[in-house]
mmCIF file of N, CA and C in Angstrom:
data_model
loop_
_atom_site.group_PDB
_atom_site.id
_atom_site.type_symbol
_atom_site.label_atom_id
_atom_site.label_comp_id
_atom_site.label_asym_id
_atom_site.label_seq_id
_atom_site.Cartn_x
_atom_site.Cartn_y
_atom_site.Cartn_z
ATOM 1 N N MET A 1 -84.041 -42.137 -78.117
ATOM 2 C CA MET A 1 -84.939 -41.169 -77.513
ATOM 3 C C MET A 1 -84.665 -40.971 -75.990
ATOM 4 N N ARG A 2 -84.284 -42.036 -75.258
ATOM 5 C CA ARG A 2 -84.029 -41.793 -73.850
ATOM 6 C C ARG A 2 -82.754 -40.966 -73.604
ATOM 7 N N MET A 3 -81.740 -41.091 -74.496
ATOM 8 C CA MET A 3 -80.637 -40.133 -74.356
ATOM 9 C C MET A 3 -80.963 -38.793 -74.689
ATOM 10 N N LEU A 4 -81.991 -38.430 -75.482
ATOM 11 C CA LEU A 4 -82.175 -37.024 -75.748
ATOM 12 C C LEU A 4 -82.697 -36.143 -74.616
ATOM 13 N N LEU A 5 -83.407 -36.684 -73.865
ATOM 14 C CA LEU A 5 -83.647 -35.826 -72.708
ATOM 15 C C LEU A 5 -82.451 -35.539 -71.712
ATOM 16 N N PRO A 6 -81.899 -36.525 -71.432
ATOM 17 C CA PRO A 6 -80.424 -36.038 -70.483
ATOM 18 C C PRO A 6 -79.594 -35.142 -71.207
ATOM 19 N N VAL A 7 -79.567 -35.198 -72.621
ATOM 20 C CA VAL A 7 -78.602 -34.217 -73.438
ATOM 21 C C VAL A 7 -79.270 -32.826 -73.388
ATOM 22 N N PHE A 8 -80.621 -32.865 -73.613
ATOM 23 C CA PHE A 8 -81.378 -31.655 -73.592
ATOM 24 C C PHE A 8 -80.989 -30.896 -72.299
ATOM 25 N N LEU A 9 -81.409 -31.714 -71.230
ATOM 26 C CA LEU A 9 -81.265 -31.054 -69.785
ATOM 27 C C LEU A 9 -79.841 -30.542 -69.470
ATOM 28 N N GLY A 10 -78.930 -31.345 -69.977
ATOM 29 C CA GLY A 10 -77.554 -31.059 -69.748
ATOM 30 C C GLY A 10 -77.185 -29.754 -70.474
ATOM 31 N N THR A 11 -77.564 -29.642 -71.537
ATOM 32 C CA THR A 11 -77.381 -28.435 -72.558
ATOM 33 C C THR A 11 -77.947 -27.108 -71.734
ATOM 34 N N LEU A 12 -79.264 -27.394 -71.473
ATOM 35 C CA LEU A 12 -80.029 -26.401 -70.699
ATOM 36 C C LEU A 12 -79.259 -25.822 -69.476
ATOM 37 N N CYS A 13 -78.799 -26.783 -68.747
ATOM 38 C CA CYS A 13 -78.018 -26.432 -67.459
ATOM 39 C C CYS A 13 -76.633 -25.654 -67.764
ATOM 40 N N MET A 14 -76.085 -26.006 -68.888
ATOM 41 C CA MET A 14 -74.800 -25.501 -69.304
ATOM 42 C C MET A 14 -75.158 -23.930 -69.677
ATOM 43 N N CYS A 15 -76.214 -23.878 -70.345
ATOM 44 C CA CYS A 15 -76.683 -22.369 -70.803
ATOM 45 C C CYS A 15 -77.024 -21.576 -69.606
ATOM 46 N N GLY A 16 -77.528 -22.333 -68.519
ATOM 47 C CA GLY A 16 -77.752 -21.617 -67.344
ATOM 48 C C GLY A 16 -76.728 -21.003 -66.725
ATOM 49 N N LEU A 17 -75.614 -21.877 -66.634
ATOM 50 C CA LEU A 17 -74.442 -21.773 -66.058
ATOM 51 C C LEU A 17 -73.668 -20.444 -66.645
ATOM 52 N N VAL A 18 -73.584 -20.456 -68.009
ATOM 53 C CA VAL A 18 -72.972 -19.423 -68.748
ATOM 54 C C VAL A 18 -73.850 -18.107 -68.347
ATOM 55 N N ALA A 19 -75.091 -18.154 -68.373
ATOM 56 C CA ALA A 19 -75.870 -16.979 -68.193
ATOM 57 C C ALA A 19 -75.750 -16.353 -66.831
ATOM 58 N N ALA A 20 -75.341 -17.181 -65.871
ATOM 59 C CA ALA A 20 -75.273 -16.911 -64.422
ATOM 60 C C ALA A 20 -73.830 -16.557 -64.130
ATOM 61 N N ASP A 21 -73.168 -15.759 -64.981
ATOM 62 C CA ASP A 21 -71.664 -15.624 -64.850
ATOM 63 C C ASP A 21 -71.400 -14.677 -63.598
ATOM 64 N N PRO A 22 -70.673 -15.200 -62.778
ATOM 65 C CA PRO A 22 -70.388 -14.545 -61.501
ATOM 66 C C PRO A 22 -69.853 -13.087 -61.575
ATOM 67 N N ALA A 23 -69.184 -12.804 -62.615
ATOM 68 C CA ALA A 23 -68.263 -11.589 -62.882
ATOM 69 C C ALA A 23 -69.474 -10.574 -63.291
ATOM 70 N N LYS A 24 -70.435 -10.943 -63.973
ATOM 71 C CA LYS A 24 -71.724 -10.051 -64.301
ATOM 72 C C LYS A 24 -72.478 -9.807 -63.033
ATOM 73 N N ASP A 25 -72.699 -10.748 -62.201
ATOM 74 C CA ASP A 25 -73.501 -10.525 -60.910
ATOM 75 C C ASP A 25 -72.813 -9.509 -60.039
ATOM 76 N N ASP A 26 -71.723 -9.259 -60.237
ATOM 77 C CA ASP A 26 -70.935 -8.376 -59.189
ATOM 78 C C ASP A 26 -71.156 -7.033 -59.700
ATOM 79 N N THR A 27 -71.935 -6.818 -60.832
ATOM 80 C CA THR A 27 -72.133 -5.403 -61.168
ATOM 81 C C THR A 27 -73.595 -5.074 -60.805
ATOM 82 N N ARG A 28 -74.365 -5.937 -60.307
ATOM 83 C CA ARG A 28 -75.676 -5.766 -59.688
ATOM 84 C C ARG A 28 -75.667 -5.614 -58.208
ATOM 85 N N ARG A 29 -76.370 -4.455 -58.069
ATOM 86 C CA ARG A 29 -76.292 -4.156 -56.599
ATOM 87 C C ARG A 29 -77.927 -3.799 -56.331
ATOM 88 N N TYR A 30 -78.441 -4.369 -55.550
ATOM 89 C CA TYR A 30 -79.940 -4.255 -54.909
ATOM 90 C C TYR A 30 -80.821 -4.387 -56.195
ATOM 91 N N GLY A 31 -80.457 -5.341 -57.162
ATOM 92 C CA GLY A 31 -81.349 -5.527 -58.235
ATOM 93 C C GLY A 31 -80.917 -4.555 -59.373
ATOM 94 N N VAL A 32 -80.080 -3.507 -59.142
ATOM 95 C CA VAL A 32 -79.837 -2.481 -60.264
ATOM 96 C C VAL A 32 -78.581 -2.814 -60.852
ATOM 97 N N GLU A 33 -78.558 -3.223 -62.160
ATOM 98 C CA GLU A 33 -77.451 -3.525 -63.121
ATOM 99 C C GLU A 33 -76.813 -2.164 -63.417
ATOM 100 N N VAL A 34 -75.339 -2.224 -63.292
ATOM 101 C CA VAL A 34 -74.433 -1.124 -63.717
ATOM 102 C C VAL A 34 -74.641 -0.737 -65.119
ATOM 103 N N ASP A 35 -74.473 0.460 -65.466
ATOM 104 C CA ASP A 35 -74.673 0.907 -66.874
ATOM 105 C C ASP A 35 -73.605 2.094 -67.157
ATOM 106 N N LEU A 36 -72.324 1.667 -67.375
ATOM 107 C CA LEU A 36 -71.167 2.541 -67.386
ATOM 108 C C LEU A 36 -71.256 3.443 -68.670
ATOM 109 N N LYS A 37 -71.974 2.929 -69.772
ATOM 110 C CA LYS A 37 -72.179 3.671 -71.052
ATOM 111 C C LYS A 37 -73.157 4.740 -70.694
ATOM 112 N N THR A 38 -74.136 4.664 -70.152
ATOM 113 C CA THR A 38 -75.042 5.877 -69.833
ATOM 114 C C THR A 38 -74.357 6.648 -68.573
ATOM 115 N N TYR A 39 -73.951 5.908 -67.627
ATOM 116 C CA TYR A 39 -73.532 6.703 -66.540
ATOM 117 C C TYR A 39 -72.162 6.311 -66.183
ATOM 118 N N PRO A 40 -71.090 6.826 -66.901
ATOM 119 C CA PRO A 40 -69.611 6.627 -66.698
ATOM 120 C C PRO A 40 -69.375 7.133 -65.266
ATOM 121 N N GLN A 41 -68.220 6.372 -64.750
ATOM 122 C CA GLN A 41 -67.532 6.606 -63.464
ATOM 123 C C GLN A 41 -66.089 6.538 -63.538
ATOM 124 N N GLY A 42 -65.469 6.907 -64.671
ATOM 125 C CA GLY A 42 -64.170 6.767 -64.949
ATOM 126 C C GLY A 42 -63.306 7.931 -64.163
ATOM 127 N N THR A 43 -63.839 9.135 -63.869
ATOM 128 C CA THR A 43 -63.213 10.173 -63.249
ATOM 129 C C THR A 43 -64.257 10.663 -62.204
ATOM 130 N N PRO A 44 -63.941 11.478 -61.145
ATOM 131 C CA PRO A 44 -64.786 11.960 -60.241
ATOM 132 C C PRO A 44 -65.933 13.001 -60.991
ATOM 133 N N LYS A 45 -65.442 13.750 -62.041
ATOM 134 C CA LYS A 45 -66.279 14.587 -62.756
ATOM 135 C C LYS A 45 -67.410 13.628 -63.559
ATOM 136 N N ASP A 46 -66.913 12.531 -64.006
ATOM 137 C CA ASP A 46 -67.848 11.603 -64.796
ATOM 138 C C ASP A 46 -68.751 11.187 -63.839
ATOM 139 N N ALA A 47 -68.381 10.833 -62.755
ATOM 140 C CA ALA A 47 -69.345 10.479 -61.594
ATOM 141 C C ALA A 47 -70.431 11.278 -61.171
ATOM 142 N N LEU A 48 -70.038 12.686 -61.115
ATOM 143 C CA LEU A 48 -70.947 13.681 -60.683
ATOM 144 C C LEU A 48 -71.784 13.979 -61.899
ATOM 145 N N ALA A 49 -71.401 13.842 -62.996
ATOM 146 C CA ALA A 49 -72.163 14.129 -64.374
ATOM 147 C C ALA A 49 -73.319 12.919 -64.309
ATOM 148 N N ALA A 50 -72.665 11.711 -63.993
ATOM 149 C CA ALA A 50 -73.596 10.491 -63.939
ATOM 150 C C ALA A 50 -74.782 10.589 -62.998
ATOM 151 N N VAL A 51 -74.393 11.161 -61.794
ATOM 152 C CA VAL A 51 -75.480 11.411 -60.751
ATOM 153 C C VAL A 51 -76.559 12.336 -61.338
ATOM 154 N N LEU A 52 -76.135 13.371 -61.921
ATOM 155 C CA LEU A 52 -77.112 14.486 -62.516
ATOM 156 C C LEU A 52 -77.964 13.590 -63.648
ATOM 157 N N LYS A 53 -77.201 13.082 -64.433
ATOM 158 C CA LYS A 53 -78.047 12.320 -65.555
ATOM 159 C C LYS A 53 -78.936 11.527 -65.070
ATOM 160 N N ALA A 54 -78.583 10.644 -64.089
ATOM 161 C CA ALA A 54 -79.644 9.629 -63.396
ATOM 162 C C ALA A 54 -80.698 10.354 -62.705
ATOM 163 N N VAL A 55 -80.350 11.494 -62.031
ATOM 164 C CA VAL A 55 -81.572 12.252 -61.390
ATOM 165 C C VAL A 55 -82.607 12.854 -62.520
ATOM 166 N N GLU A 56 -81.850 13.175 -63.624
ATOM 167 C CA GLU A 56 -82.701 13.686 -64.598
ATOM 168 C C GLU A 56 -83.653 12.487 -65.281
ATOM 169 N N ASN A 57 -82.913 11.444 -65.324
ATOM 170 C CA ASN A 57 -83.751 10.280 -65.721
ATOM 171 C C ASN A 57 -84.711 9.749 -64.808
ATOM 172 N N LYS A 58 -84.850 10.158 -63.600
ATOM 173 C CA LYS A 58 -85.535 9.645 -62.484
ATOM 174 C C LYS A 58 -85.085 8.337 -62.203
ATOM 175 N N ARG A 59 -84.006 8.208 -62.131
ATOM 176 C CA ARG A 59 -83.229 6.768 -61.712
ATOM 177 C C ARG A 59 -82.517 6.972 -60.360
ATOM 178 N N ILE A 60 -83.295 7.358 -59.327
ATOM 179 C CA ILE A 60 -82.620 7.622 -58.053
ATOM 180 C C ILE A 60 -82.220 6.182 -57.398
ATOM 181 N N ASP A 61 -82.826 5.055 -57.862
ATOM 182 C CA ASP A 61 -82.325 3.716 -57.420
ATOM 183 C C ASP A 61 -81.018 3.521 -58.080
ATOM 184 N N TYR A 62 -80.778 3.982 -59.188
ATOM 185 C CA TYR A 62 -79.323 3.930 -59.918
ATOM 186 C C TYR A 62 -78.360 4.737 -59.163
ATOM 187 N N VAL A 63 -78.707 5.999 -58.710
ATOM 188 C CA VAL A 63 -77.811 6.769 -57.852
ATOM 189 C C VAL A 63 -77.311 6.092 -56.521
ATOM 190 N N VAL A 64 -78.428 5.563 -55.976
ATOM 191 C CA VAL A 64 -78.031 4.980 -54.507
ATOM 192 C C VAL A 64 -77.323 3.549 -54.800
ATOM 193 N N ALA A 65 -77.793 2.792 -55.698
ATOM 194 C CA ALA A 65 -77.115 1.507 -55.830
ATOM 195 C C ALA A 65 -75.852 1.432 -56.649
ATOM 196 N N GLN A 66 -75.558 2.466 -57.461
ATOM 197 C CA GLN A 66 -74.350 2.408 -58.422
ATOM 198 C C GLN A 66 -73.474 3.399 -58.420
ATOM 199 N N LEU A 67 -73.935 4.651 -57.820
ATOM 200 C CA LEU A 67 -73.198 5.864 -57.921
ATOM 201 C C LEU A 67 -72.753 6.280 -56.486
ATOM 202 N N ALA A 68 -73.385 5.984 -55.410
ATOM 203 C CA ALA A 68 -73.321 6.304 -54.084
ATOM 204 C C ALA A 68 -72.183 5.255 -53.484
ATOM 205 N N GLU A 69 -71.354 5.733 -52.424
ATOM 206 C CA GLU A 69 -70.366 4.915 -52.041
ATOM 207 C C GLU A 69 -71.022 3.601 -51.342
ATOM 208 N N PRO A 70 -70.458 2.570 -52.031
ATOM 209 C CA PRO A 70 -71.246 1.383 -51.635
ATOM 210 C C PRO A 70 -71.221 0.886 -50.136
ATOM 211 N N ALA A 71 -70.098 1.123 -49.518
ATOM 212 C CA ALA A 71 -70.088 0.659 -47.934
ATOM 213 C C ALA A 71 -71.018 1.636 -47.168
ATOM 214 N N PHE A 72 -71.053 2.937 -47.540
ATOM 215 C CA PHE A 72 -72.114 3.625 -46.866
ATOM 216 C C PHE A 72 -73.462 3.353 -46.919
ATOM 217 N N ILE A 73 -73.829 2.991 -48.251
ATOM 218 C CA ILE A 73 -75.168 2.648 -48.604
ATOM 219 C C ILE A 73 -75.494 1.220 -47.990
ATOM 220 N N ASP A 74 -74.518 0.401 -48.204
ATOM 221 C CA ASP A 74 -74.983 -0.940 -47.432
ATOM 222 C C ASP A 74 -75.189 -0.867 -45.947
ATOM 223 N N ASP A 75 -74.356 -0.164 -45.334
ATOM 224 C CA ASP A 75 -74.537 0.141 -43.809
ATOM 225 C C ASP A 75 -75.809 0.896 -43.463
ATOM 226 N N ARG A 76 -76.020 1.775 -44.290
ATOM 227 C CA ARG A 76 -77.278 2.571 -44.089
ATOM 228 C C ARG A 76 -78.523 1.824 -44.268
ATOM 229 N N VAL A 77 -78.581 1.005 -45.525
ATOM 230 C CA VAL A 77 -79.704 0.145 -45.761
ATOM 231 C C VAL A 77 -79.947 -0.826 -44.543
ATOM 232 N N LYS A 78 -78.820 -1.471 -44.103
ATOM 233 C CA LYS A 78 -78.912 -2.374 -43.043
ATOM 234 C C LYS A 78 -79.447 -1.827 -41.884
ATOM 235 N N ARG A 79 -78.652 -0.770 -41.360
ATOM 236 C CA ARG A 79 -78.877 -0.297 -39.954
ATOM 237 C C ARG A 79 -79.921 0.699 -39.711
ATOM 238 N N THR A 80 -80.095 1.657 -40.889
ATOM 239 C CA THR A 80 -81.179 2.778 -40.619
ATOM 240 C C THR A 80 -82.503 2.102 -41.170
ATOM 241 N N PHE A 81 -82.548 1.358 -42.425
ATOM 242 C CA PHE A 81 -83.804 1.027 -43.059
ATOM 243 C C PHE A 81 -84.071 -0.571 -42.935
ATOM 244 N N GLY A 82 -83.469 -1.254 -42.144
ATOM 245 C CA GLY A 82 -83.662 -2.595 -41.680
ATOM 246 C C GLY A 82 -83.777 -3.520 -43.056
ATOM 247 N N GLY A 83 -82.682 -3.178 -43.875
ATOM 248 C CA GLY A 83 -82.494 -3.984 -45.070
ATOM 249 C C GLY A 83 -83.200 -3.723 -46.297
ATOM 250 N N LYS A 84 -84.270 -2.561 -46.050
ATOM 251 C CA LYS A 84 -85.066 -2.206 -47.086
ATOM 252 C C LYS A 84 -84.530 -1.027 -48.046
ATOM 253 N N PHE A 85 -84.153 -1.507 -49.081
ATOM 254 C CA PHE A 85 -83.304 -0.577 -50.048
ATOM 255 C C PHE A 85 -84.241 0.390 -50.547
ATOM 256 N N GLU A 86 -85.605 0.028 -50.929
ATOM 257 C CA GLU A 86 -86.349 1.120 -51.362
ATOM 258 C C GLU A 86 -86.629 2.234 -50.424
ATOM 259 N N GLU A 87 -86.551 2.188 -49.049
ATOM 260 C CA GLU A 87 -86.735 3.016 -48.218
ATOM 261 C C GLU A 87 -85.567 4.040 -48.191
ATOM 262 N N GLN A 88 -84.133 3.494 -48.659
ATOM 263 C CA GLN A 88 -83.051 4.411 -48.768
ATOM 264 C C GLN A 88 -83.160 5.126 -50.000
ATOM 265 N N VAL A 89 -83.769 4.517 -51.136
ATOM 266 C CA VAL A 89 -84.048 5.420 -52.469
ATOM 267 C C VAL A 89 -85.138 6.520 -52.164
ATOM 268 N N ASN A 90 -85.980 6.244 -51.374
ATOM 269 C CA ASN A 90 -86.966 7.288 -51.057
ATOM 270 C C ASN A 90 -86.301 8.380 -50.314
ATOM 271 N N ASP A 91 -85.602 8.139 -49.297
ATOM 272 C CA ASP A 91 -84.878 8.969 -48.515
ATOM 273 C C ASP A 91 -83.948 9.915 -49.389
ATOM 274 N N THR A 92 -83.209 9.313 -50.376
ATOM 275 C CA THR A 92 -82.264 10.023 -51.252
ATOM 276 C C THR A 92 -83.276 11.033 -52.119
ATOM 277 N N ARG A 93 -84.380 10.328 -52.610
ATOM 278 C CA ARG A 93 -85.185 11.158 -53.410
ATOM 279 C C ARG A 93 -85.606 12.493 -52.735
ATOM 280 N N ILE A 94 -85.971 12.438 -51.616
ATOM 281 C CA ILE A 94 -86.291 13.499 -50.795
ATOM 282 C C ILE A 94 -85.149 14.633 -50.767
ATOM 283 N N LYS A 95 -84.060 14.103 -50.415
ATOM 284 C CA LYS A 95 -82.863 14.818 -50.349
ATOM 285 C C LYS A 95 -82.421 15.630 -51.748
ATOM 286 N N LEU A 96 -82.719 14.978 -52.812
ATOM 287 C CA LEU A 96 -82.243 15.423 -54.027
ATOM 288 C C LEU A 96 -83.421 16.257 -54.640
ATOM 289 N N ASP A 97 -83.943 17.296 -53.917
ATOM 290 C CA ASP A 97 -84.893 18.309 -54.310
ATOM 291 C C ASP A 97 -84.323 19.077 -55.461
ATOM 292 N N PRO A 98 -85.091 19.971 -56.035
ATOM 293 C CA PRO A 98 -84.463 20.826 -57.092
ATOM 294 C C PRO A 98 -83.500 21.725 -56.711
ATOM 295 N N GLY A 99 -83.505 22.162 -55.438
ATOM 296 C CA GLY A 99 -82.317 23.152 -55.107
ATOM 297 C C GLY A 99 -80.984 22.401 -54.898
ATOM 298 N N ALA A 100 -81.093 21.205 -54.389
ATOM 299 C CA ALA A 100 -79.820 20.298 -54.195
ATOM 300 C C ALA A 100 -79.388 20.101 -55.656
ATOM 301 N N VAL A 101 -80.201 19.610 -56.640
ATOM 302 C CA VAL A 101 -79.876 19.208 -57.902
ATOM 303 C C VAL A 101 -79.021 20.527 -58.604
ATOM 304 N N LYS A 102 -79.687 21.525 -58.375
ATOM 305 C CA LYS A 102 -79.118 22.736 -58.924
ATOM 306 C C LYS A 102 -77.682 23.151 -58.455
ATOM 307 N N LEU A 103 -77.592 22.919 -57.263
ATOM 308 C CA LEU A 103 -76.171 23.045 -56.526
ATOM 309 C C LEU A 103 -75.318 22.034 -57.016
ATOM 310 N N LEU A 104 -75.662 20.850 -57.156
ATOM 311 C CA LEU A 104 -74.845 19.846 -57.897
ATOM 312 C C LEU A 104 -74.416 20.239 -59.325
ATOM 313 N N GLU A 105 -75.282 20.771 -59.936
ATOM 314 C CA GLU A 105 -75.088 21.204 -61.438
ATOM 315 C C GLU A 105 -73.801 22.278 -61.297
ATOM 316 N N ARG A 106 -73.954 23.346 -60.345
ATOM 317 C CA ARG A 106 -72.820 24.267 -60.100
ATOM 318 C C ARG A 106 -71.427 23.672 -59.778
ATOM 319 N N TYR A 107 -71.658 22.634 -58.822
ATOM 320 C CA TYR A 107 -70.441 22.020 -58.578
ATOM 321 C C TYR A 107 -69.729 21.535 -59.770
ATOM 322 N N LEU A 108 -70.552 20.883 -60.645
ATOM 323 C CA LEU A 108 -69.909 20.154 -61.948
ATOM 324 C C LEU A 108 -69.487 21.427 -62.735
ATOM 325 N N LYS A 109 -70.147 22.471 -63.043
ATOM 326 C CA LYS A 109 -69.653 23.412 -63.993
ATOM 327 C C LYS A 109 -68.763 24.435 -63.504
ATOM 328 N N GLU A 110 -68.936 24.743 -62.311
ATOM 329 C CA GLU A 110 -68.096 25.956 -61.739
ATOM 330 C C GLU A 110 -66.955 25.446 -60.579
ATOM 331 N N GLY A 111 -67.089 24.340 -60.216
ATOM 332 C CA GLY A 111 -66.353 23.698 -58.989
ATOM 333 C C GLY A 111 -64.933 23.803 -59.039
ATOM 334 N N ASP A 112 -64.191 24.017 -58.088
ATOM 335 C CA ASP A 112 -62.863 23.924 -57.910
ATOM 336 C C ASP A 112 -62.381 22.468 -57.382
ATOM 337 N N TRP A 113 -61.785 21.781 -58.218
ATOM 338 C CA TRP A 113 -61.487 20.216 -57.932
ATOM 339 C C TRP A 113 -60.158 20.106 -57.212
ATOM 340 N N THR A 114 -60.097 19.223 -56.272
ATOM 341 C CA THR A 114 -58.726 18.885 -55.736
ATOM 342 C C THR A 114 -57.991 18.039 -56.624
ATOM 343 N N SER A 115 -56.865 17.543 -56.381
ATOM 344 C CA SER A 115 -56.246 16.616 -57.180
ATOM 345 C C SER A 115 -56.984 15.375 -57.437
ATOM 346 N N MET A 116 -56.678 14.463 -58.604
ATOM 347 C CA MET A 116 -57.435 13.424 -59.035
ATOM 348 C C MET A 116 -57.056 12.264 -58.340
ATOM 349 N N GLU A 117 -56.476 12.227 -57.262
ATOM 350 C CA GLU A 117 -56.274 11.037 -56.344
ATOM 351 C C GLU A 117 -57.224 10.735 -55.223
ATOM 352 N N SER A 118 -57.745 9.546 -54.910
ATOM 353 C CA SER A 118 -58.798 9.406 -54.028
ATOM 354 C C SER A 118 -58.399 9.685 -52.656
ATOM 355 N N PRO A 119 -59.207 10.290 -51.905
ATOM 356 C CA PRO A 119 -60.510 10.892 -52.168
ATOM 357 C C PRO A 119 -60.257 12.084 -53.035
ATOM 358 N N VAL A 120 -61.347 12.670 -53.680
ATOM 359 C CA VAL A 120 -61.247 14.072 -54.420
ATOM 360 C C VAL A 120 -62.523 14.642 -53.915
ATOM 361 N N SER A 121 -62.315 16.009 -53.845
ATOM 362 C CA SER A 121 -63.495 16.738 -53.593
ATOM 363 C C SER A 121 -63.651 17.964 -54.542
ATOM 364 N N VAL A 122 -64.850 18.551 -54.666
ATOM 365 C CA VAL A 122 -65.107 19.722 -55.513
ATOM 366 C C VAL A 122 -65.813 20.639 -54.529
ATOM 367 N N SER A 123 -65.451 22.003 -54.662
ATOM 368 C CA SER A 123 -66.044 22.857 -53.796
ATOM 369 C C SER A 123 -66.415 24.233 -54.627
ATOM 370 N N LEU A 124 -67.152 25.021 -54.249
ATOM 371 C CA LEU A 124 -67.629 26.272 -54.746
ATOM 372 C C LEU A 124 -66.920 27.527 -53.809
ATOM 373 N N LYS A 125 -66.482 28.449 -54.460
ATOM 374 C CA LYS A 125 -65.773 29.598 -53.566
ATOM 375 C C LYS A 125 -66.966 30.325 -52.900
ATOM 376 N N ASP A 126 -68.169 30.437 -53.366
ATOM 377 C CA ASP A 126 -69.344 31.185 -52.571
ATOM 378 C C ASP A 126 -69.998 30.195 -51.676
ATOM 379 N N VAL A 127 -69.595 28.933 -51.583
ATOM 380 C CA VAL A 127 -70.433 28.114 -50.756
ATOM 381 C C VAL A 127 -69.418 27.384 -49.638
ATOM 382 N N LYS A 128 -69.419 28.212 -48.578
ATOM 383 C CA LYS A 128 -68.338 27.833 -47.578
ATOM 384 C C LYS A 128 -68.855 26.623 -46.768
ATOM 385 N N GLY A 129 -67.705 25.779 -46.336
ATOM 386 C CA GLY A 129 -67.933 24.705 -45.503
ATOM 387 C C GLY A 129 -68.657 23.489 -46.090
ATOM 388 N N ARG A 130 -68.797 23.446 -47.515
ATOM 389 C CA ARG A 130 -69.592 22.562 -48.155
ATOM 390 C C ARG A 130 -68.733 22.045 -49.211
ATOM 391 N N ALA A 131 -68.665 20.765 -49.624
ATOM 392 C CA ALA A 131 -67.961 20.200 -50.741
ATOM 393 C C ALA A 131 -68.736 18.923 -51.161
ATOM 394 N N VAL A 132 -68.399 18.475 -52.294
ATOM 395 C CA VAL A 132 -68.904 17.038 -52.681
ATOM 396 C C VAL A 132 -67.706 16.227 -52.936
ATOM 397 N N SER A 133 -67.616 15.133 -52.231
ATOM 398 C CA SER A 133 -66.373 14.174 -52.201
ATOM 399 C C SER A 133 -66.700 12.833 -52.962
ATOM 400 N N PHE A 134 -65.454 12.317 -53.676
ATOM 401 C CA PHE A 134 -65.554 11.188 -54.432
ATOM 402 C C PHE A 134 -64.561 10.238 -53.877
ATOM 403 N N ILE A 135 -64.871 8.884 -54.063
ATOM 404 C CA ILE A 135 -63.820 8.034 -53.511
ATOM 405 C C ILE A 135 -63.719 6.788 -54.731
ATOM 406 N N LYS A 136 -62.590 6.367 -54.897
ATOM 407 C CA LYS A 136 -62.415 5.569 -56.040
ATOM 408 C C LYS A 136 -62.285 4.016 -55.272
ATOM 409 N N VAL A 137 -63.271 3.106 -55.858
ATOM 410 C CA VAL A 137 -63.295 1.702 -55.553
ATOM 411 C C VAL A 137 -63.056 1.036 -56.814
ATOM 412 N N GLY A 138 -61.861 0.297 -56.797
ATOM 413 C CA GLY A 138 -61.637 -0.494 -58.100
ATOM 414 C C GLY A 138 -61.457 0.587 -59.045
ATOM 415 N N ASP A 139 -61.987 0.493 -60.311
ATOM 416 C CA ASP A 139 -61.837 1.263 -61.216
ATOM 417 C C ASP A 139 -62.962 2.408 -61.596
ATOM 418 N N ARG A 140 -63.781 2.354 -60.526
ATOM 419 C CA ARG A 140 -64.957 3.248 -60.536
ATOM 420 C C ARG A 140 -64.944 4.367 -59.370
ATOM 421 N N TRP A 141 -65.433 5.403 -59.871
ATOM 422 C CA TRP A 141 -65.533 6.658 -58.758
ATOM 423 C C TRP A 141 -67.051 6.633 -58.283
ATOM 424 N N TYR A 142 -67.071 7.099 -56.915
ATOM 425 C CA TYR A 142 -68.520 7.054 -56.197
ATOM 426 C C TYR A 142 -68.698 8.435 -55.548
ATOM 427 N N VAL A 143 -69.776 8.701 -55.347
ATOM 428 C CA VAL A 143 -69.953 10.007 -54.367
ATOM 429 C C VAL A 143 -69.855 9.448 -53.119
ATOM 430 N N GLN A 144 -69.047 10.150 -52.285
ATOM 431 C CA GLN A 144 -68.704 9.628 -51.050
ATOM 432 C C GLN A 144 -69.679 10.596 -49.925
ATOM 433 N N ASN A 145 -70.237 9.901 -49.012
ATOM 434 C CA ASN A 145 -71.169 10.669 -48.075
ATOM 435 C C ASN A 145 -70.195 11.118 -46.954
ATOM 436 N N GLY A 146 -70.152 12.403 -46.595
ATOM 437 C CA GLY A 146 -69.293 12.975 -45.577
ATOM 438 C C GLY A 146 -69.968 12.714 -44.120
ATOM 439 N N ASP A 147 -71.254 12.359 -44.157
ATOM 440 C CA ASP A 147 -71.777 12.166 -42.866
ATOM 441 C C ASP A 147 -71.546 10.669 -42.366
ATOM 442 N N LYS A 148 -71.578 10.534 -41.108
ATOM 443 C CA LYS A 148 -71.329 9.335 -40.543
ATOM 444 C C LYS A 148 -72.631 8.476 -40.617
ATOM 445 N N PRO A 149 -72.642 7.129 -40.894
ATOM 446 C CA PRO A 149 -74.081 6.358 -40.935
ATOM 447 C C PRO A 149 -74.753 6.628 -39.633
ATOM 448 N N GLU A 150 -76.039 6.568 -39.476
ATOM 449 C CA GLU A 150 -76.795 6.750 -38.350
ATOM 450 C C GLU A 150 -76.746 5.571 -37.544
#
């Protein structure tokens, strides 16, 4: 009976180590787990479609944590919002108003894409001076912010 408790605790700890797989933790940003089946990022077009789908699903937290350029978001959350991720999500929600979403849909459907090497951009012939840019980090494409962090 004395041996049963240490064996049980040892087994429980081993299960905890397996569950806390570090490779899996790399996919979580700001508490938001990556979901490449629902929101694929294999190409810049996939990433833009994923942004639109996440907005449609009211997952602005997913857009910010998993689809926007990580370095930009990390810097902005730290410097602009004092480490408060939810404030960055709220700021993005305001910017993704119906007009902005409609324009993003046009970029996806009608846009002229540059080559598929990072960075990539898509523009519209009738919208001068604006484009949506994408950067590849690892094997995933992210929306790149053209603005400098505040």
